[in-house]
């Protein structure tokens, strides 16, 4: 039987602490939903792809806990992670006279999680919410740690909040319906944790990549668990990204520029991150922080994961202006997350000439 | 000389603590702006009424502290406290490549303060901001305590955040240019603090109402200081309004319904609160919580402050549906802030028949 025991992991944030449950069959497991905040109303937020697959199952699981479980179904895609979609959640809440105890359940990938979390952060100045990530990317990264946001035409995740969920339910079984392209996108964030924090995990990913792509549950369980452990430790040390937390953005400075530059929804977030990591590794090597074999090693792994390793052709000035708007930038200076010896990330600036070289060398 | 010594008051919220400075000439006093977070960029957010009067003075005062001080001027009025106006702040920040250390300064009344605070809460998931309230209402109430929000067509302040400023600068001299109608609106929030918390203060207001309306600085200084003291104590005890803080909403359940029912901007917020307090006092009396002379006493004072004491004619069902969306409502039950013996407020439900009686008795 392709199943695994359920495990729990705590994100330690004082009064905002919460558990991540990782396992099989969790959507239908009453233990997943016990002990959450009591409220007469709940709202499941999902999208047009995920709702037909899993909303009914979640609705049934929640029925014992809320007198009324509403649903709102968003359009699917990063290009809808905007104010208009966010407002459709507020409209649903207000049309149903939902009060300030209403619990929101984010059933979907990173876009659904980010936008539902931000809606929960803002509705009546804050209602509880639960993350039910249905993509690998959301399970290993975006559902954990409380970063919520919507995009702005000028930059990704520019409007948002740090707002922690009550719980994260990572049901590995829902990954069975994940399109291969989405699985690959999730693997980008799994791979990320190796170079920034855990070289042994990078070795493990290289050894188990085929099992992960074949949706082997034991391999997925380890990948999700180890990714969440690393993320939990970083977030517990620096919840609001005053410094350390930025290392989780390895590959994201270049990646966000690709996403925004092409228009949201062209490349998946994980695709941007995969290619962005190759570029950041290349920059690290050109700065002498790592040996030249590291960008090659990472490129091979990213490619094996089914991800693009060459950036799209964007005008050079657009690259630079998009990256100057990155949230890590300060006083107009772009700051990159770079690898400074395998297993360790640093946040630093780089000479613009070198950045231009890397972009030219890595683009189509 | 119509001036007063500067006083300081601390809002005690752990790592989110901050000072309120109350006095004359504070806009031009370097001490007002010393020791705030350092940042290369700052953005003054004001409106078309206040900016021509005071933005230049603030711009000069901030010049030593930020390499670049930008301005954005919003349209004036509650009807603009919406997402479109909020987004114009994000557009200005992004067009100028403002980073996550950028300090926002809210120069204006309650609308400017609420919307700027919410922009600061959300821009790049949180940047510092300073409240520079220019109306009596903002000085005694809305700039203190970290409630930020925009309105939704279905309800007031429905989308927002609890997000504390770095400091509040209450310059009493700017009240000299306040239109009388706005001054009266502010007096509603001053009057509020008496019945809910401090009967001696209610006596004082009755004795000094003429001095307040004549902009006597000593009287204003005492009114602002005492109002902020009461608010500070309540907010320190219950920052996120799990219970106690709701007493600051005395008059607001009826008042918000008037504001939303007529369309934002028809009645000023303080006008709604003034009339709403008379209605809540009437409901308190009909429930036997206070003697019948209390609503009469409050009506007299509210009227002397230049505020409306009769509610506009709205359909009864609209009253009730608007109040069911009040943020204090739970599971469809409206909860009112009522006076339970002078100087003490309680939050409770009331029989709908009684609520209908009060609305009928108090409306035009």
PDB file of C-alpha atoms in Angstrom, chain B residues 143-342:
ATOM      1  CA  UNK B 143      -4.932  57.855  15.233  1.00  0.00           C
ATOM      2  CA  UNK B 144      -4.409  55.994  18.507  1.00  0.00           C
ATOM      3  CA  UNK B 145      -4.608  52.244  18.928  1.00  0.00           C
ATOM      4  CA  UNK B 146      -3.671  50.793  15.564  1.00  0.00           C
ATOM      5  CA  UNK B 147      -7.047  50.183  13.972  1.00  0.00           C
ATOM      6  CA  UNK B 148      -6.590  50.662  10.230  1.00  0.00           C
ATOM      7  CA  UNK B 149      -9.051  49.886   7.442  1.00  0.00           C
ATOM      8  CA  UNK B 150     -10.875  50.756   4.273  1.00  0.00           C
ATOM      9  CA  UNK B 151     -14.634  50.599   3.807  1.00  0.00           C
ATOM     10  CA  UNK B 152     -16.547  48.051   1.752  1.00  0.00           C
ATOM     11  CA  UNK B 153     -19.821  49.034   0.083  1.00  0.00           C
ATOM     12  CA  UNK B 154     -21.537  46.610   2.459  1.00  0.00           C
ATOM     13  CA  UNK B 155     -19.981  47.866   5.656  1.00  0.00           C
ATOM     14  CA  UNK B 156     -17.636  50.298   7.284  1.00  0.00           C
ATOM     15  CA  UNK B 157     -14.017  49.341   8.056  1.00  0.00           C
ATOM     16  CA  UNK B 158     -14.647  45.774   6.917  1.00  0.00           C
ATOM     17  CA  UNK B 159     -11.177  45.286   5.422  1.00  0.00           C
ATOM     18  CA  UNK B 160      -8.245  46.292   7.570  1.00  0.00           C
ATOM     19  CA  UNK B 161      -5.581  45.405  10.083  1.00  0.00           C
ATOM     20  CA  UNK B 162      -4.487  46.011  13.636  1.00  0.00           C
ATOM     21  CA  UNK B 163      -1.194  47.779  12.944  1.00  0.00           C
ATOM     22  CA  UNK B 164       0.408  50.206  15.359  1.00  0.00           C
ATOM     23  CA  UNK B 165       2.108  53.460  14.362  1.00  0.00           C
ATOM     24  CA  UNK B 166       5.622  54.390  15.491  1.00  0.00           C
ATOM     25  CA  UNK B 167       4.363  57.613  17.068  1.00  0.00           C
ATOM     26  CA  UNK B 168       1.372  59.965  17.128  1.00  0.00           C
ATOM     27  CA  UNK B 169       1.927  63.730  16.854  1.00  0.00           C
ATOM     28  CA  UNK B 170      -1.111  65.744  17.996  1.00  0.00           C
ATOM     29  CA  UNK B 171      -0.363  69.361  17.148  1.00  0.00           C
ATOM     30  CA  UNK B 172      -3.235  71.355  18.631  1.00  0.00           C
ATOM     31  CA  UNK B 173      -2.391  74.375  16.460  1.00  0.00           C
ATOM     32  CA  UNK B 174      -3.566  72.606  13.308  1.00  0.00           C
ATOM     33  CA  UNK B 175      -7.071  72.532  14.778  1.00  0.00           C
ATOM     34  CA  UNK B 176      -7.238  76.293  14.148  1.00  0.00           C
ATOM     35  CA  UNK B 177      -8.053  75.583  10.494  1.00  0.00           C
ATOM     36  CA  UNK B 178     -10.614  72.873  11.237  1.00  0.00           C
ATOM     37  CA  UNK B 179     -14.114  73.650   9.902  1.00  0.00           C
ATOM     38  CA  UNK B 180     -16.693  73.877  12.731  1.00  0.00           C
ATOM     39  CA  UNK B 181     -18.558  70.853  11.412  1.00  0.00           C
ATOM     40  CA  UNK B 182     -15.371  68.754  11.697  1.00  0.00           C
ATOM     41  CA  UNK B 183     -14.712  70.112  15.187  1.00  0.00           C
ATOM     42  CA  UNK B 184     -18.179  69.025  16.267  1.00  0.00           C
ATOM     43  CA  UNK B 185     -17.565  65.581  14.785  1.00  0.00           C
ATOM     44  CA  UNK B 186     -14.457  65.266  16.917  1.00  0.00           C
ATOM     45  CA  UNK B 187     -16.335  66.331  20.033  1.00  0.00           C
ATOM     46  CA  UNK B 188     -18.578  63.290  19.594  1.00  0.00           C
ATOM     47  CA  UNK B 189     -15.625  60.989  20.237  1.00  0.00           C
ATOM     48  CA  UNK B 190     -14.505  63.130  23.188  1.00  0.00           C
ATOM     49  CA  UNK B 191     -17.979  62.952  24.730  1.00  0.00           C
ATOM     50  CA  UNK B 192     -17.944  59.170  24.198  1.00  0.00           C
ATOM     51  CA  UNK B 193     -15.198  58.621  26.775  1.00  0.00           C
ATOM     52  CA  UNK B 194     -17.323  60.043  29.591  1.00  0.00           C
ATOM     53  CA  UNK B 195     -20.248  57.614  29.731  1.00  0.00           C
ATOM     54  CA  UNK B 196     -18.115  54.551  29.000  1.00  0.00           C
ATOM     55  CA  UNK B 197     -15.253  55.186  31.405  1.00  0.00           C
ATOM     56  CA  UNK B 198     -15.102  58.440  33.358  1.00  0.00           C
ATOM     57  CA  UNK B 199     -18.105  60.279  34.736  1.00  0.00           C
ATOM     58  CA  UNK B 200     -15.934  63.129  36.066  1.00  0.00           C
ATOM     59  CA  UNK B 201     -14.699  63.687  32.504  1.00  0.00           C
ATOM     60  CA  UNK B 202     -18.309  63.880  31.327  1.00  0.00           C
ATOM     61  CA  UNK B 203     -18.914  66.612  33.920  1.00  0.00           C
ATOM     62  CA  UNK B 204     -15.752  68.387  32.734  1.00  0.00           C
ATOM     63  CA  UNK B 205     -16.862  68.271  29.087  1.00  0.00           C
ATOM     64  CA  UNK B 206     -20.241  69.740  29.999  1.00  0.00           C
ATOM     65  CA  UNK B 207     -18.466  72.555  31.821  1.00  0.00           C
ATOM     66  CA  UNK B 208     -15.904  73.223  29.069  1.00  0.00           C
ATOM     67  CA  UNK B 209     -17.836  72.596  25.877  1.00  0.00           C
ATOM     68  CA  UNK B 210     -17.920  76.270  24.943  1.00  0.00           C
ATOM     69  CA  UNK B 211     -14.163  76.602  25.490  1.00  0.00           C
ATOM     70  CA  UNK B 212     -13.588  73.539  23.307  1.00  0.00           C
ATOM     71  CA  UNK B 213     -15.762  74.916  20.524  1.00  0.00           C
ATOM     72  CA  UNK B 214     -13.844  78.205  20.819  1.00  0.00           C
ATOM     73  CA  UNK B 215     -10.586  76.254  20.288  1.00  0.00           C
ATOM     74  CA  UNK B 216      -9.170  77.180  23.669  1.00  0.00           C
ATOM     75  CA  UNK B 217      -5.827  75.356  23.671  1.00  0.00           C
ATOM     76  CA  UNK B 218      -5.787  74.505  27.371  1.00  0.00           C
ATOM     77  CA  UNK B 219      -9.230  72.953  27.101  1.00  0.00           C
ATOM     78  CA  UNK B 220      -8.301  71.103  23.905  1.00  0.00           C
ATOM     79  CA  UNK B 221      -5.066  69.849  25.474  1.00  0.00           C
ATOM     80  CA  UNK B 222      -6.984  68.396  28.420  1.00  0.00           C
ATOM     81  CA  UNK B 223      -9.664  66.850  26.190  1.00  0.00           C
ATOM     82  CA  UNK B 224      -7.114  65.251  23.859  1.00  0.00           C
ATOM     83  CA  UNK B 225      -4.915  64.071  26.727  1.00  0.00           C
ATOM     84  CA  UNK B 226      -7.729  62.555  28.799  1.00  0.00           C
ATOM     85  CA  UNK B 227      -9.314  60.920  25.730  1.00  0.00           C
ATOM     86  CA  UNK B 228      -5.987  59.386  24.741  1.00  0.00           C
ATOM     87  CA  UNK B 229      -5.345  58.226  28.330  1.00  0.00           C
ATOM     88  CA  UNK B 230      -8.630  56.337  28.418  1.00  0.00           C
ATOM     89  CA  UNK B 231      -8.103  54.913  24.960  1.00  0.00           C
ATOM     90  CA  UNK B 232      -4.498  53.919  25.790  1.00  0.00           C
ATOM     91  CA  UNK B 233      -5.616  51.997  28.873  1.00  0.00           C
ATOM     92  CA  UNK B 234      -8.336  50.143  26.974  1.00  0.00           C
ATOM     93  CA  UNK B 235      -6.093  49.335  24.002  1.00  0.00           C
ATOM     94  CA  UNK B 236      -3.232  48.163  26.245  1.00  0.00           C
ATOM     95  CA  UNK B 237      -5.638  45.754  27.930  1.00  0.00           C
ATOM     96  CA  UNK B 238      -7.158  44.416  24.691  1.00  0.00           C
ATOM     97  CA  UNK B 239      -5.228  45.404  21.565  1.00  0.00           C
ATOM     98  CA  UNK B 240      -7.144  43.174  19.135  1.00  0.00           C
ATOM     99  CA  UNK B 241     -10.635  43.700  20.561  1.00  0.00           C
ATOM    100  CA  UNK B 242     -11.282  40.238  21.909  1.00  0.00           C
ATOM    101  CA  UNK B 243     -13.715  41.884  24.309  1.00  0.00           C
ATOM    102  CA  UNK B 244     -13.107  45.032  26.398  1.00  0.00           C
ATOM    103  CA  UNK B 245     -11.948  47.227  23.500  1.00  0.00           C
ATOM    104  CA  UNK B 246     -15.420  47.052  22.000  1.00  0.00           C
ATOM    105  CA  UNK B 247     -16.606  49.620  24.578  1.00  0.00           C
ATOM    106  CA  UNK B 248     -14.824  52.267  22.483  1.00  0.00           C
ATOM    107  CA  UNK B 249     -17.538  51.532  19.931  1.00  0.00           C
ATOM    108  CA  UNK B 250     -20.259  53.190  22.036  1.00  0.00           C
ATOM    109  CA  UNK B 251     -22.595  54.846  19.516  1.00  0.00           C
ATOM    110  CA  UNK B 252     -20.857  53.203  16.569  1.00  0.00           C
ATOM    111  CA  UNK B 253     -23.301  50.367  15.858  1.00  0.00           C
ATOM    112  CA  UNK B 254     -26.118  52.817  15.079  1.00  0.00           C
ATOM    113  CA  UNK B 255     -23.619  55.356  13.714  1.00  0.00           C
ATOM    114  CA  UNK B 256     -21.977  53.054  11.186  1.00  0.00           C
ATOM    115  CA  UNK B 257     -25.416  52.028   9.921  1.00  0.00           C
ATOM    116  CA  UNK B 258     -26.242  55.700   9.322  1.00  0.00           C
ATOM    117  CA  UNK B 259     -22.963  56.273   7.497  1.00  0.00           C
ATOM    118  CA  UNK B 260     -23.272  53.221   5.263  1.00  0.00           C
ATOM    119  CA  UNK B 261     -27.036  53.578   4.818  1.00  0.00           C
ATOM    120  CA  UNK B 262     -26.854  57.161   3.555  1.00  0.00           C
ATOM    121  CA  UNK B 263     -23.696  56.478   1.546  1.00  0.00           C
ATOM    122  CA  UNK B 264     -20.255  57.252   2.943  1.00  0.00           C
ATOM    123  CA  UNK B 265     -19.496  60.946   3.134  1.00  0.00           C
ATOM    124  CA  UNK B 266     -23.068  62.172   3.689  1.00  0.00           C
ATOM    125  CA  UNK B 267     -22.785  62.257   7.452  1.00  0.00           C
ATOM    126  CA  UNK B 268     -19.351  62.632   8.983  1.00  0.00           C
ATOM    127  CA  UNK B 269     -18.250  59.686  11.090  1.00  0.00           C
ATOM    128  CA  UNK B 270     -18.429  61.778  14.255  1.00  0.00           C
ATOM    129  CA  UNK B 271     -21.954  62.882  13.380  1.00  0.00           C
ATOM    130  CA  UNK B 272     -23.016  59.265  13.101  1.00  0.00           C
ATOM    131  CA  UNK B 273     -21.350  58.518  16.428  1.00  0.00           C
ATOM    132  CA  UNK B 274     -22.994  61.495  18.122  1.00  0.00           C
ATOM    133  CA  UNK B 275     -26.476  60.507  17.034  1.00  0.00           C
ATOM    134  CA  UNK B 276     -25.633  56.827  17.574  1.00  0.00           C
ATOM    135  CA  UNK B 277     -24.708  57.519  21.218  1.00  0.00           C
ATOM    136  CA  UNK B 278     -28.065  59.147  21.810  1.00  0.00           C
ATOM    137  CA  UNK B 279     -29.737  56.048  20.339  1.00  0.00           C
ATOM    138  CA  UNK B 280     -27.558  53.660  22.379  1.00  0.00           C
ATOM    139  CA  UNK B 281     -28.311  55.666  25.507  1.00  0.00           C
ATOM    140  CA  UNK B 282     -32.013  55.415  24.718  1.00  0.00           C
ATOM    141  CA  UNK B 283     -31.684  51.653  24.279  1.00  0.00           C
ATOM    142  CA  UNK B 284     -29.766  51.423  27.561  1.00  0.00           C
ATOM    143  CA  UNK B 285     -32.599  53.255  29.325  1.00  0.00           C
ATOM    144  CA  UNK B 286     -35.310  51.092  27.750  1.00  0.00           C
ATOM    145  CA  UNK B 287     -33.402  48.034  28.958  1.00  0.00           C
ATOM    146  CA  UNK B 288     -33.396  49.500  32.476  1.00  0.00           C
ATOM    147  CA  UNK B 289     -29.600  49.834  32.596  1.00  0.00           C
ATOM    148  CA  UNK B 290     -29.686  53.579  33.233  1.00  0.00           C
ATOM    149  CA  UNK B 291     -32.253  56.121  34.397  1.00  0.00           C
ATOM    150  CA  UNK B 292     -34.321  57.910  31.748  1.00  0.00           C
ATOM    151  CA  UNK B 293     -32.561  61.197  32.514  1.00  0.00           C
ATOM    152  CA  UNK B 294     -29.284  59.891  31.068  1.00  0.00           C
ATOM    153  CA  UNK B 295     -30.386  59.819  27.400  1.00  0.00           C
ATOM    154  CA  UNK B 296     -31.817  63.309  27.919  1.00  0.00           C
ATOM    155  CA  UNK B 297     -28.549  64.544  29.427  1.00  0.00           C
ATOM    156  CA  UNK B 298     -26.496  63.015  26.615  1.00  0.00           C
ATOM    157  CA  UNK B 299     -28.833  64.352  23.919  1.00  0.00           C
ATOM    158  CA  UNK B 300     -28.464  67.864  25.330  1.00  0.00           C
ATOM    159  CA  UNK B 301     -24.676  67.620  25.326  1.00  0.00           C
ATOM    160  CA  UNK B 302     -24.488  66.132  21.826  1.00  0.00           C
ATOM    161  CA  UNK B 303     -26.781  68.859  20.553  1.00  0.00           C
ATOM    162  CA  UNK B 304     -24.704  71.562  22.288  1.00  0.00           C
ATOM    163  CA  UNK B 305     -21.644  70.111  20.516  1.00  0.00           C
ATOM    164  CA  UNK B 306     -23.295  70.990  17.205  1.00  0.00           C
ATOM    165  CA  UNK B 307     -24.154  67.415  16.292  1.00  0.00           C
ATOM    166  CA  UNK B 308     -27.349  65.882  14.896  1.00  0.00           C
ATOM    167  CA  UNK B 309     -29.459  64.027  17.471  1.00  0.00           C
ATOM    168  CA  UNK B 310     -32.133  62.662  15.149  1.00  0.00           C
ATOM    169  CA  UNK B 311     -31.250  59.810  12.813  1.00  0.00           C
ATOM    170  CA  UNK B 312     -32.072  60.056   9.113  1.00  0.00           C
ATOM    171  CA  UNK B 313     -35.067  58.148   7.736  1.00  0.00           C
ATOM    172  CA  UNK B 314     -33.744  54.772   6.575  1.00  0.00           C
ATOM    173  CA  UNK B 315     -35.981  51.745   5.950  1.00  0.00           C
ATOM    174  CA  UNK B 316     -36.215  49.678   9.151  1.00  0.00           C
ATOM    175  CA  UNK B 317     -34.974  46.509   7.424  1.00  0.00           C
ATOM    176  CA  UNK B 318     -31.928  48.368   6.126  1.00  0.00           C
ATOM    177  CA  UNK B 319     -31.080  49.474   9.683  1.00  0.00           C
ATOM    178  CA  UNK B 320     -31.221  45.913  10.894  1.00  0.00           C
ATOM    179  CA  UNK B 321     -29.329  44.309   8.016  1.00  0.00           C
ATOM    180  CA  UNK B 322     -26.567  46.918   8.213  1.00  0.00           C
ATOM    181  CA  UNK B 323     -26.222  46.356  11.963  1.00  0.00           C
ATOM    182  CA  UNK B 324     -26.138  42.584  11.558  1.00  0.00           C
ATOM    183  CA  UNK B 325     -22.932  43.140   9.547  1.00  0.00           C
ATOM    184  CA  UNK B 326     -21.382  45.154  12.364  1.00  0.00           C
ATOM    185  CA  UNK B 327     -18.061  43.609  13.366  1.00  0.00           C
ATOM    186  CA  UNK B 328     -19.312  43.017  16.918  1.00  0.00           C
ATOM    187  CA  UNK B 329     -22.242  40.893  15.677  1.00  0.00           C
ATOM    188  CA  UNK B 330     -21.911  37.148  16.228  1.00  0.00           C
ATOM    189  CA  UNK B 331     -23.874  34.449  14.406  1.00  0.00           C
ATOM    190  CA  UNK B 332     -26.304  37.039  13.069  1.00  0.00           C
ATOM    191  CA  UNK B 333     -27.028  38.586  16.477  1.00  0.00           C
ATOM    192  CA  UNK B 334     -26.380  42.313  16.763  1.00  0.00           C
ATOM    193  CA  UNK B 335     -24.371  43.250  19.842  1.00  0.00           C
ATOM    194  CA  UNK B 336     -24.587  46.801  21.156  1.00  0.00           C
ATOM    195  CA  UNK B 337     -22.285  48.778  23.413  1.00  0.00           C
ATOM    196  CA  UNK B 338     -24.608  50.046  26.118  1.00  0.00           C
ATOM    197  CA  UNK B 339     -24.200  52.107  29.273  1.00  0.00           C
ATOM    198  CA  UNK B 340     -24.722  50.037  32.390  1.00  0.00           C
ATOM    199  CA  UNK B 341     -24.599  52.648  35.089  1.00  0.00           C
ATOM    200  CA  UNK B 342     -22.844  55.920  34.297  1.00  0.00           C
TER     201      UNK B 342
END
